Amino acid sequence: MARPSTSVRSTSLRLLLGALLAHQLLVLVAADIKGGIISRKGTQFFDANGNPFLVHGCNFYWLMYQAADPSSRNLVDDVLEDAQRLGLNVGRTWAFADGGYRALQLSPGVYDETVFQALDYALVQARKHNMRLVLSLVNNYENYGGKPQYALWGRQRGHHVPNDDAFYTHPVLRTWYKNHVKRVLTRVNTISGIAYKDDPTIFAWELINEPRCETDPSGNTMAKWVKEMAAYVKSIDKKHMLEIGLEGFYGPKHGISRRWAYPFNTDNTGTDYIRLNKIANIDYATVHSYPDLWLTSWNNPAKLIFLRIWTNIHIRDANKVLKMPILFGEFGKSNRVSGYEPVQRQEFFWTVYNSVYSSIERGGGGVGSMLWQLLPKGMESWDDGFAVFASDPATSNVINSQTMRLATVSKALREARNASSSTSGSARARIRSKLESEPLSSSSSDTLPSTDFR
């Protein structure tokens, strides 16, 4: 999903950040996040104690950006407090800002330490709120630099860079990206003293937000790049999980049983949900879900039908083909579509949450979702139509309901594990009984088609 451009703020305030963060070093001690580093086994996530880990999360891509300004750093604290109150346990944010205003990477290999310390701050604050973060390493889009900025840097230095997709093929641009990966993964947090590659606050690394390579629809270019970069990330950090950042489009080689679920003709995106997630060193699959952006002429009931098919068919393939967990890494309902009513967002969220919950009940790979996007009070101007505010009871009630349901199933899974019978019929029956005792929303799957692709 393309992001809105950031607004320009006074740079004079940034000069205060170094001194303020130095003070934080003396007074702020990172809390111990529960469960250690999360890992993947089969189609499930587990914490360091062997307990199943379910993801109930959100996106707030702007943490580093706001933390870099002393006057707005409180927004980072506020949104993490909101997330914790809602019961969310994983967030997703950018570990990049390439060129432009308030850049992390000013030019290839040149970093603004003040902004890097802002990312340090975001990680420490997340840890204090017992929240893990997915850190994305570059953008497909021009927002916050991304792939286009790397291409521009190449041209400015006299390299032949015919288009932005040369990011995936040009040896210099690939080296610059690898250098950034190494710089982030090996950084030692100036507040906690913990190297990023050892920090349990980090849930996973993401290679790139919503990668596409339209100059090579075959997918070969993207597959080669993912293979190279995934191996490079794991050569530095074998502890943390790694995902690609895909939207979930299937490639042109797949049959009608999958491709009919496309929101539009995506044969030219150069990506493939199956092929790319099968590459070595990728730990779990991701899918993004934006019917309001993809299906602009469809009415809301039709979008809900599509959404359920979209979520379930990807869960099915995660289970049977990829044999790995799947996260719905971004999903949202816009309040700017014609005829919008708050109940439509409730129905949308329930559709995603019920698909995940049903997968968990069956022991499937659909083990989490992350809404787009959570904003705190004071960031109303950043609302792209999809923003969720904790103060909105209509949406918060749905989120809290999912929190309670996942808490119930997590407890059941832990009990089954402690009884050393998690795979037995009796344990599964106890889990199922607990799940079935949890009420579903009246606007949930009862109003949707019964087709089940799991």
PDB file of N, CA and C in Angstrom, residues 85-172:
ATOM      1  N   ARG A  85      -3.309  -1.640  25.736  1.00  0.00           N
ATOM      2  CA  ARG A  85      -4.663  -1.672  26.298  1.00  0.00           C
ATOM      3  C   ARG A  85      -5.613  -2.496  25.433  1.00  0.00           C
ATOM      4  N   LEU A  86      -5.384  -2.477  24.125  1.00  0.00           N
ATOM      5  CA  LEU A  86      -6.226  -3.251  23.214  1.00  0.00           C
ATOM      6  C   LEU A  86      -5.856  -4.735  23.194  1.00  0.00           C
ATOM      7  N   GLY A  87      -4.733  -5.079  23.814  1.00  0.00           N
ATOM      8  CA  GLY A  87      -4.297  -6.470  23.841  1.00  0.00           C
ATOM      9  C   GLY A  87      -3.464  -6.878  22.648  1.00  0.00           C
ATOM     10  N   LEU A  88      -2.921  -5.905  21.906  1.00  0.00           N
ATOM     11  CA  LEU A  88      -2.096  -6.214  20.738  1.00  0.00           C
ATOM     12  C   LEU A  88      -0.684  -6.574  21.189  1.00  0.00           C
ATOM     13  N   ASN A  89      -0.066  -7.515  20.496  1.00  0.00           N
ATOM     14  CA  ASN A  89       1.238  -7.994  20.959  1.00  0.00           C
ATOM     15  C   ASN A  89       2.364  -7.883  19.934  1.00  0.00           C
ATOM     16  N   VAL A  90       2.049  -7.546  18.683  1.00  0.00           N
ATOM     17  CA  VAL A  90       3.081  -7.371  17.656  1.00  0.00           C
ATOM     18  C   VAL A  90       2.741  -6.141  16.826  1.00  0.00           C
ATOM     19  N   GLY A  91       3.735  -5.308  16.581  1.00  0.00           N
ATOM     20  CA  GLY A  91       3.567  -4.145  15.714  1.00  0.00           C
ATOM     21  C   GLY A  91       4.542  -4.223  14.553  1.00  0.00           C
ATOM     22  N   ARG A  92       4.267  -3.440  13.525  1.00  0.00           N
ATOM     23  CA  ARG A  92       5.142  -3.426  12.341  1.00  0.00           C
ATOM     24  C   ARG A  92       5.505  -1.986  12.039  1.00  0.00           C
ATOM     25  N   THR A  93       6.805  -1.755  11.812  1.00  0.00           N
ATOM     26  CA  THR A  93       7.266  -0.390  11.596  1.00  0.00           C
ATOM     27  C   THR A  93       8.469  -0.388  10.669  1.00  0.00           C
ATOM     28  N   TRP A  94       8.811   0.797  10.170  1.00  0.00           N
ATOM     29  CA  TRP A  94       9.909   0.929   9.216  1.00  0.00           C
ATOM     30  C   TRP A  94      11.257   1.039   9.948  1.00  0.00           C
ATOM     31  N   ALA A  95      12.234   0.293   9.463  1.00  0.00           N
ATOM     32  CA  ALA A  95      13.629   0.445   9.886  1.00  0.00           C
ATOM     33  C   ALA A  95      14.409   1.018   8.715  1.00  0.00           C
ATOM     34  N   PHE A  96      13.790   1.937   8.010  1.00  0.00           N
ATOM     35  CA  PHE A  96      14.407   2.623   6.876  1.00  0.00           C
ATOM     36  C   PHE A  96      13.785   4.002   6.742  1.00  0.00           C
ATOM     37  N   ALA A  97      14.563   4.897   6.201  1.00  0.00           N
ATOM     38  CA  ALA A  97      14.111   6.213   5.746  1.00  0.00           C
ATOM     39  C   ALA A  97      15.266   6.703   4.889  1.00  0.00           C
ATOM     40  N   ASP A  98      15.135   6.504   3.597  1.00  0.00           N
ATOM     41  CA  ASP A  98      16.250   6.667   2.665  1.00  0.00           C
ATOM     42  C   ASP A  98      16.177   8.022   1.971  1.00  0.00           C
ATOM     43  N   GLY A  99      17.087   8.921   2.336  1.00  0.00           N
ATOM     44  CA  GLY A  99      17.105  10.247   1.734  1.00  0.00           C
ATOM     45  C   GLY A  99      15.905  11.076   2.168  1.00  0.00           C
ATOM     46  N   GLY A 100      15.888  12.331   1.754  1.00  0.00           N
ATOM     47  CA  GLY A 100      14.752  13.185   2.070  1.00  0.00           C
ATOM     48  C   GLY A 100      14.780  13.702   3.490  1.00  0.00           C
ATOM     49  N   TYR A 101      13.612  14.184   3.921  1.00  0.00           N
ATOM     50  CA  TYR A 101      13.504  14.805   5.240  1.00  0.00           C
ATOM     51  C   TYR A 101      13.541  13.764   6.349  1.00  0.00           C
ATOM     52  N   ARG A 102      14.278  14.062   7.374  1.00  0.00           N
ATOM     53  CA  ARG A 102      14.434  13.210   8.543  1.00  0.00           C
ATOM     54  C   ARG A 102      14.835  11.791   8.136  1.00  0.00           C
ATOM     55  N   ALA A 103      15.829  11.704   7.286  1.00  0.00           N
ATOM     56  CA  ALA A 103      16.282  10.413   6.767  1.00  0.00           C
ATOM     57  C   ALA A 103      17.125   9.677   7.794  1.00  0.00           C
ATOM     58  N   LEU A 104      16.994   8.372   7.816  1.00  0.00           N
ATOM     59  CA  LEU A 104      17.907   7.523   8.567  1.00  0.00           C
ATOM     60  C   LEU A 104      19.186   7.354   7.763  1.00  0.00           C
ATOM     61  N   GLN A 105      19.044   6.979   6.493  1.00  0.00           N
ATOM     62  CA  GLN A 105      20.185   6.815   5.588  1.00  0.00           C
ATOM     63  C   GLN A 105      20.243   8.038   4.672  1.00  0.00           C
ATOM     64  N   LEU A 106      21.173   8.922   4.952  1.00  0.00           N
ATOM     65  CA  LEU A 106      21.274  10.183   4.215  1.00  0.00           C
ATOM     66  C   LEU A 106      21.726   9.955   2.781  1.00  0.00           C
ATOM     67  N   SER A 107      22.629   9.032   2.611  1.00  0.00           N
ATOM     68  CA  SER A 107      23.146   8.601   1.313  1.00  0.00           C
ATOM     69  C   SER A 107      23.685   7.197   1.546  1.00  0.00           C
ATOM     70  N   PRO A 108      24.032   6.452   0.504  1.00  0.00           N
ATOM     71  CA  PRO A 108      24.450   5.068   0.717  1.00  0.00           C
ATOM     72  C   PRO A 108      25.539   4.922   1.778  1.00  0.00           C
ATOM     73  N   GLY A 109      25.203   4.256   2.866  1.00  0.00           N
ATOM     74  CA  GLY A 109      26.160   3.996   3.930  1.00  0.00           C
ATOM     75  C   GLY A 109      26.375   5.125   4.906  1.00  0.00           C
ATOM     76  N   VAL A 110      25.695   6.257   4.717  1.00  0.00           N
ATOM     77  CA  VAL A 110      25.845   7.414   5.604  1.00  0.00           C
ATOM     78  C   VAL A 110      24.552   7.585   6.394  1.00  0.00           C
ATOM     79  N   TYR A 111      24.644   7.543   7.724  1.00  0.00           N
ATOM     80  CA  TYR A 111      23.458   7.520   8.576  1.00  0.00           C
ATOM     81  C   TYR A 111      23.415   8.711   9.524  1.00  0.00           C
ATOM     82  N   ASP A 112      22.203   9.100   9.854  1.00  0.00           N
ATOM     83  CA  ASP A 112      21.973  10.130  10.865  1.00  0.00           C
ATOM     84  C   ASP A 112      21.814   9.419  12.208  1.00  0.00           C
ATOM     85  N   GLU A 113      22.798   9.548  13.065  1.00  0.00           N
ATOM     86  CA  GLU A 113      22.782   8.847  14.342  1.00  0.00           C
ATOM     87  C   GLU A 113      21.591   9.261  15.201  1.00  0.00           C
ATOM     88  N   THR A 114      21.170  10.511  15.065  1.00  0.00           N
ATOM     89  CA  THR A 114      20.013  10.976  15.824  1.00  0.00           C
ATOM     90  C   THR A 114      18.766  10.171  15.471  1.00  0.00           C
ATOM     91  N   VAL A 115      18.579   9.917  14.186  1.00  0.00           N
ATOM     92  CA  VAL A 115      17.409   9.150  13.752  1.00  0.00           C
ATOM     93  C   VAL A 115      17.566   7.685  14.152  1.00  0.00           C
ATOM     94  N   PHE A 116      18.779   7.164  14.074  1.00  0.00           N
ATOM     95  CA  PHE A 116      18.999   5.782  14.502  1.00  0.00           C
ATOM     96  C   PHE A 116      18.664   5.628  15.988  1.00  0.00           C
ATOM     97  N   GLN A 117      19.021   6.628  16.776  1.00  0.00           N
ATOM     98  CA  GLN A 117      18.694   6.574  18.197  1.00  0.00           C
ATOM     99  C   GLN A 117      17.191   6.648  18.428  1.00  0.00           C
ATOM    100  N   ALA A 118      16.480   7.256  17.494  1.00  0.00           N
ATOM    101  CA  ALA A 118      15.019   7.264  17.582  1.00  0.00           C
ATOM    102  C   ALA A 118      14.459   5.853  17.404  1.00  0.00           C
ATOM    103  N   LEU A 119      15.059   5.066  16.509  1.00  0.00           N
ATOM    104  CA  LEU A 119      14.642   3.672  16.360  1.00  0.00           C
ATOM    105  C   LEU A 119      14.998   2.879  17.613  1.00  0.00           C
ATOM    106  N   ASP A 120      16.154   3.167  18.199  1.00  0.00           N
ATOM    107  CA  ASP A 120      16.511   2.558  19.482  1.00  0.00           C
ATOM    108  C   ASP A 120      15.408   2.809  20.507  1.00  0.00           C
ATOM    109  N   TYR A 121      14.963   4.055  20.557  1.00  0.00           N
ATOM    110  CA  TYR A 121      13.934   4.452  21.524  1.00  0.00           C
ATOM    111  C   TYR A 121      12.636   3.686  21.279  1.00  0.00           C
ATOM    112  N   ALA A 122      12.238   3.578  20.018  1.00  0.00           N
ATOM    113  CA  ALA A 122      11.002   2.865  19.692  1.00  0.00           C
ATOM    114  C   ALA A 122      11.073   1.407  20.141  1.00  0.00           C
ATOM    115  N   LEU A 123      12.218   0.772  19.947  1.00  0.00           N
ATOM    116  CA  LEU A 123      12.373  -0.618  20.361  1.00  0.00           C
ATOM    117  C   LEU A 123      12.290  -0.760  21.877  1.00  0.00           C
ATOM    118  N   VAL A 124      12.938   0.137  22.591  1.00  0.00           N
ATOM    119  CA  VAL A 124      12.917   0.063  24.051  1.00  0.00           C
ATOM    120  C   VAL A 124      11.507   0.300  24.584  1.00  0.00           C
ATOM    121  N   GLN A 125      10.812   1.262  24.008  1.00  0.00           N
ATOM    122  CA  GLN A 125       9.451   1.534  24.461  1.00  0.00           C
ATOM    123  C   GLN A 125       8.521   0.364  24.134  1.00  0.00           C
ATOM    124  N   ALA A 126       8.710  -0.251  22.986  1.00  0.00           N
ATOM    125  CA  ALA A 126       7.906  -1.429  22.653  1.00  0.00           C
ATOM    126  C   ALA A 126       8.159  -2.539  23.663  1.00  0.00           C
ATOM    127  N   ARG A 127       9.406  -2.729  24.010  1.00  0.00           N
ATOM    128  CA  ARG A 127       9.766  -3.756  24.998  1.00  0.00           C
ATOM    129  C   ARG A 127       9.100  -3.479  26.340  1.00  0.00           C
ATOM    130  N   LYS A 128       9.061  -2.227  26.747  1.00  0.00           N
ATOM    131  CA  LYS A 128       8.416  -1.864  28.010  1.00  0.00           C
ATOM    132  C   LYS A 128       6.937  -2.226  28.008  1.00  0.00           C
ATOM    133  N   HIS A 129       6.323  -2.180  26.827  1.00  0.00           N
ATOM    134  CA  HIS A 129       4.898  -2.495  26.710  1.00  0.00           C
ATOM    135  C   HIS A 129       4.666  -3.944  26.283  1.00  0.00           C
ATOM    136  N   ASN A 130       5.730  -4.773  26.418  1.00  0.00           N
ATOM    137  CA  ASN A 130       5.652  -6.197  26.085  1.00  0.00           C
ATOM    138  C   ASN A 130       5.141  -6.411  24.667  1.00  0.00           C
ATOM    139  N   MET A 131       5.628  -5.578  23.753  1.00  0.00           N
ATOM    140  CA  MET A 131       5.198  -5.656  22.365  1.00  0.00           C
ATOM    141  C   MET A 131       6.408  -5.880  21.468  1.00  0.00           C
ATOM    142  N   ARG A 132       6.289  -6.833  20.579  1.00  0.00           N
ATOM    143  CA  ARG A 132       7.350  -7.110  19.623  1.00  0.00           C
ATOM    144  C   ARG A 132       7.109  -6.340  18.334  1.00  0.00           C
ATOM    145  N   LEU A 133       8.190  -6.151  17.560  1.00  0.00           N
ATOM    146  CA  LEU A 133       8.099  -5.375  16.331  1.00  0.00           C
ATOM    147  C   LEU A 133       8.643  -6.156  15.139  1.00  0.00           C
ATOM    148  N   VAL A 134       7.908  -6.102  14.041  1.00  0.00           N
ATOM    149  CA  VAL A 134       8.431  -6.507  12.740  1.00  0.00           C
ATOM    150  C   VAL A 134       9.112  -5.285  12.149  1.00  0.00           C
ATOM    151  N   LEU A 135      10.377  -5.408  11.786  1.00  0.00           N
ATOM    152  CA  LEU A 135      11.127  -4.288  11.220  1.00  0.00           C
ATOM    153  C   LEU A 135      11.314  -4.505   9.724  1.00  0.00           C
ATOM    154  N   SER A 136      10.729  -3.606   8.940  1.00  0.00           N
ATOM    155  CA  SER A 136      10.852  -3.659   7.480  1.00  0.00           C
ATOM    156  C   SER A 136      12.083  -2.871   7.053  1.00  0.00           C
ATOM    157  N   LEU A 137      12.824  -3.382   6.068  1.00  0.00           N
ATOM    158  CA  LEU A 137      14.149  -2.862   5.755  1.00  0.00           C
ATOM    159  C   LEU A 137      14.215  -1.938   4.546  1.00  0.00           C
ATOM    160  N   VAL A 138      13.173  -1.903   3.715  1.00  0.00           N
ATOM    161  CA  VAL A 138      13.139  -0.965   2.592  1.00  0.00           C
ATOM    162  C   VAL A 138      11.715  -0.946   2.046  1.00  0.00           C
ATOM    163  N   ASN A 139      11.391   0.090   1.291  1.00  0.00           N
ATOM    164  CA  ASN A 139      10.059   0.221   0.709  1.00  0.00           C
ATOM    165  C   ASN A 139      10.102  -0.037  -0.792  1.00  0.00           C
ATOM    166  N   ASN A 140       9.038  -0.604  -1.325  1.00  0.00           N
ATOM    167  CA  ASN A 140       8.891  -0.709  -2.773  1.00  0.00           C
ATOM    168  C   ASN A 140       8.564   0.644  -3.393  1.00  0.00           C
ATOM    169  N   TYR A 141       7.968   1.525  -2.582  1.00  0.00           N
ATOM    170  CA  TYR A 141       7.473   2.806  -3.079  1.00  0.00           C
ATOM    171  C   TYR A 141       8.426   3.941  -2.712  1.00  0.00           C
ATOM    172  N   GLU A 142       8.109   5.129  -3.202  1.00  0.00           N
ATOM    173  CA  GLU A 142       8.980   6.282  -2.981  1.00  0.00           C
ATOM    174  C   GLU A 142       8.829   6.887  -1.596  1.00  0.00           C
ATOM    175  N   ASN A 143       7.775   6.547  -0.881  1.00  0.00           N
ATOM    176  CA  ASN A 143       7.599   7.068   0.467  1.00  0.00           C
ATOM    177  C   ASN A 143       8.739   6.596   1.362  1.00  0.00           C
ATOM    178  N   TYR A 144       9.353   7.528   2.025  1.00  0.00           N
ATOM    179  CA  TYR A 144      10.526   7.257   2.855  1.00  0.00           C
ATOM    180  C   TYR A 144      11.679   6.685   2.028  1.00  0.00           C
ATOM    181  N   GLY A 145      11.751   7.102   0.777  1.00  0.00           N
ATOM    182  CA  GLY A 145      12.885   6.748  -0.085  1.00  0.00           C
ATOM    183  C   GLY A 145      12.673   5.481  -0.865  1.00  0.00           C
ATOM    184  N   GLY A 146      12.955   4.370  -0.227  1.00  0.00           N
ATOM    185  CA  GLY A 146      12.693   3.068  -0.808  1.00  0.00           C
ATOM    186  C   GLY A 146      13.463   2.758  -2.077  1.00  0.00           C
ATOM    187  N   LYS A 147      12.901   1.839  -2.837  1.00  0.00           N
ATOM    188  CA  LYS A 147      13.505   1.377  -4.087  1.00  0.00           C
ATOM    189  C   LYS A 147      13.821   2.536  -5.038  1.00  0.00           C
ATOM    190  N   PRO A 148      12.912   3.511  -5.218  1.00  0.00           N
ATOM    191  CA  PRO A 148      13.223   4.633  -6.116  1.00  0.00           C
ATOM    192  C   PRO A 148      14.426   5.458  -5.665  1.00  0.00           C
ATOM    193  N   GLN A 149      14.624   5.590  -4.354  1.00  0.00           N
ATOM    194  CA  GLN A 149      15.755   6.382  -3.864  1.00  0.00           C
ATOM    195  C   GLN A 149      17.079   5.685  -4.149  1.00  0.00           C
ATOM    196  N   TYR A 150      17.113   4.369  -3.984  1.00  0.00           N
ATOM    197  CA  TYR A 150      18.327   3.627  -4.326  1.00  0.00           C
ATOM    198  C   TYR A 150      18.661   3.808  -5.807  1.00  0.00           C
ATOM    199  N   ALA A 151      17.630   3.758  -6.662  1.00  0.00           N
ATOM    200  CA  ALA A 151      17.857   3.946  -8.096  1.00  0.00           C
ATOM    201  C   ALA A 151      18.380   5.347  -8.382  1.00  0.00           C
ATOM    202  N   LEU A 152      17.817   6.343  -7.707  1.00  0.00           N
ATOM    203  CA  LEU A 152      18.269   7.724  -7.894  1.00  0.00           C
ATOM    204  C   LEU A 152      19.710   7.890  -7.441  1.00  0.00           C
ATOM    205  N   TRP A 153      20.057   7.318  -6.308  1.00  0.00           N
ATOM    206  CA  TRP A 153      21.437   7.387  -5.844  1.00  0.00           C
ATOM    207  C   TRP A 153      22.379   6.783  -6.882  1.00  0.00           C
ATOM    208  N   GLY A 154      21.967   5.692  -7.480  1.00  0.00           N
ATOM    209  CA  GLY A 154      22.806   5.068  -8.500  1.00  0.00           C
ATOM    210  C   GLY A 154      23.027   5.974  -9.692  1.00  0.00           C
ATOM    211  N   ARG A 155      21.967   6.601 -10.179  1.00  0.00           N
ATOM    212  CA  ARG A 155      22.094   7.507 -11.328  1.00  0.00           C
ATOM    213  C   ARG A 155      22.958   8.710 -10.975  1.00  0.00           C
ATOM    214  N   GLN A 156      22.779   9.232  -9.776  1.00  0.00           N
ATOM    215  CA  GLN A 156      23.559  10.394  -9.355  1.00  0.00           C
ATOM    216  C   GLN A 156      25.048  10.092  -9.297  1.00  0.00           C
ATOM    217  N   ARG A 157      25.404   8.839  -9.145  1.00  0.00           N
ATOM    218  CA  ARG A 157      26.803   8.442  -9.059  1.00  0.00           C
ATOM    219  C   ARG A 157      27.323   7.858 -10.365  1.00  0.00           C
ATOM    220  N   GLY A 158      26.564   8.047 -11.437  1.00  0.00           N
ATOM    221  CA  GLY A 158      27.027   7.680 -12.765  1.00  0.00           C
ATOM    222  C   GLY A 158      26.781   6.254 -13.189  1.00  0.00           C
ATOM    223  N   HIS A 159      26.014   5.506 -12.424  1.00  0.00           N
ATOM    224  CA  HIS A 159      25.715   4.128 -12.801  1.00  0.00           C
ATOM    225  C   HIS A 159      24.536   4.089 -13.767  1.00  0.00           C
ATOM    226  N   HIS A 160      24.534   3.094 -14.628  1.00  0.00           N
ATOM    227  CA  HIS A 160      23.409   2.919 -15.557  1.00  0.00           C
ATOM    228  C   HIS A 160      22.271   2.209 -14.822  1.00  0.00           C
ATOM    229  N   VAL A 161      21.255   2.983 -14.470  1.00  0.00           N
ATOM    230  CA  VAL A 161      20.096   2.457 -13.749  1.00  0.00           C
ATOM    231  C   VAL A 161      18.870   2.793 -14.584  1.00  0.00           C
ATOM    232  N   PRO A 162      18.429   1.899 -15.464  1.00  0.00           N
ATOM    233  CA  PRO A 162      17.368   2.219 -16.427  1.00  0.00           C
ATOM    234  C   PRO A 162      16.003   2.448 -15.810  1.00  0.00           C
ATOM    235  N   ASN A 163      15.735   1.831 -14.661  1.00  0.00           N
ATOM    236  CA  ASN A 163      14.435   1.982 -14.008  1.00  0.00           C
ATOM    237  C   ASN A 163      14.566   1.597 -12.543  1.00  0.00           C
ATOM    238  N   ASP A 164      13.509   1.828 -11.791  1.00  0.00           N
ATOM    239  CA  ASP A 164      13.560   1.546 -10.355  1.00  0.00           C
ATOM    240  C   ASP A 164      13.732   0.064 -10.053  1.00  0.00           C
ATOM    241  N   ASP A 165      13.259  -0.797 -10.953  1.00  0.00           N
ATOM    242  CA  ASP A 165      13.398  -2.233 -10.718  1.00  0.00           C
ATOM    243  C   ASP A 165      14.841  -2.714 -10.811  1.00  0.00           C
ATOM    244  N   ALA A 166      15.737  -1.849 -11.287  1.00  0.00           N
ATOM    245  CA  ALA A 166      17.160  -2.195 -11.273  1.00  0.00           C
ATOM    246  C   ALA A 166      17.663  -2.375  -9.844  1.00  0.00           C
ATOM    247  N   PHE A 167      16.877  -1.917  -8.879  1.00  0.00           N
ATOM    248  CA  PHE A 167      17.183  -2.162  -7.468  1.00  0.00           C
ATOM    249  C   PHE A 167      17.427  -3.648  -7.219  1.00  0.00           C
ATOM    250  N   TYR A 168      16.716  -4.504  -7.938  1.00  0.00           N
ATOM    251  CA  TYR A 168      16.815  -5.948  -7.724  1.00  0.00           C
ATOM    252  C   TYR A 168      17.981  -6.589  -8.470  1.00  0.00           C
ATOM    253  N   THR A 169      18.532  -5.899  -9.466  1.00  0.00           N
ATOM    254  CA  THR A 169      19.522  -6.534 -10.341  1.00  0.00           C
ATOM    255  C   THR A 169      20.881  -5.848 -10.360  1.00  0.00           C
ATOM    256  N   HIS A 170      20.922  -4.537 -10.168  1.00  0.00           N
ATOM    257  CA  HIS A 170      22.194  -3.816 -10.289  1.00  0.00           C
ATOM    258  C   HIS A 170      23.105  -4.174  -9.114  1.00  0.00           C
ATOM    259  N   PRO A 171      24.337  -4.597  -9.383  1.00  0.00           N
ATOM    260  CA  PRO A 171      25.218  -5.048  -8.300  1.00  0.00           C
ATOM    261  C   PRO A 171      25.510  -3.977  -7.261  1.00  0.00           C
ATOM    262  N   VAL A 172      25.621  -2.725  -7.684  1.00  0.00           N
ATOM    263  CA  VAL A 172      25.909  -1.658  -6.724  1.00  0.00           C
ATOM    264  C   VAL A 172      24.713  -1.421  -5.811  1.00  0.00           C
TER     265      VAL A 172
END
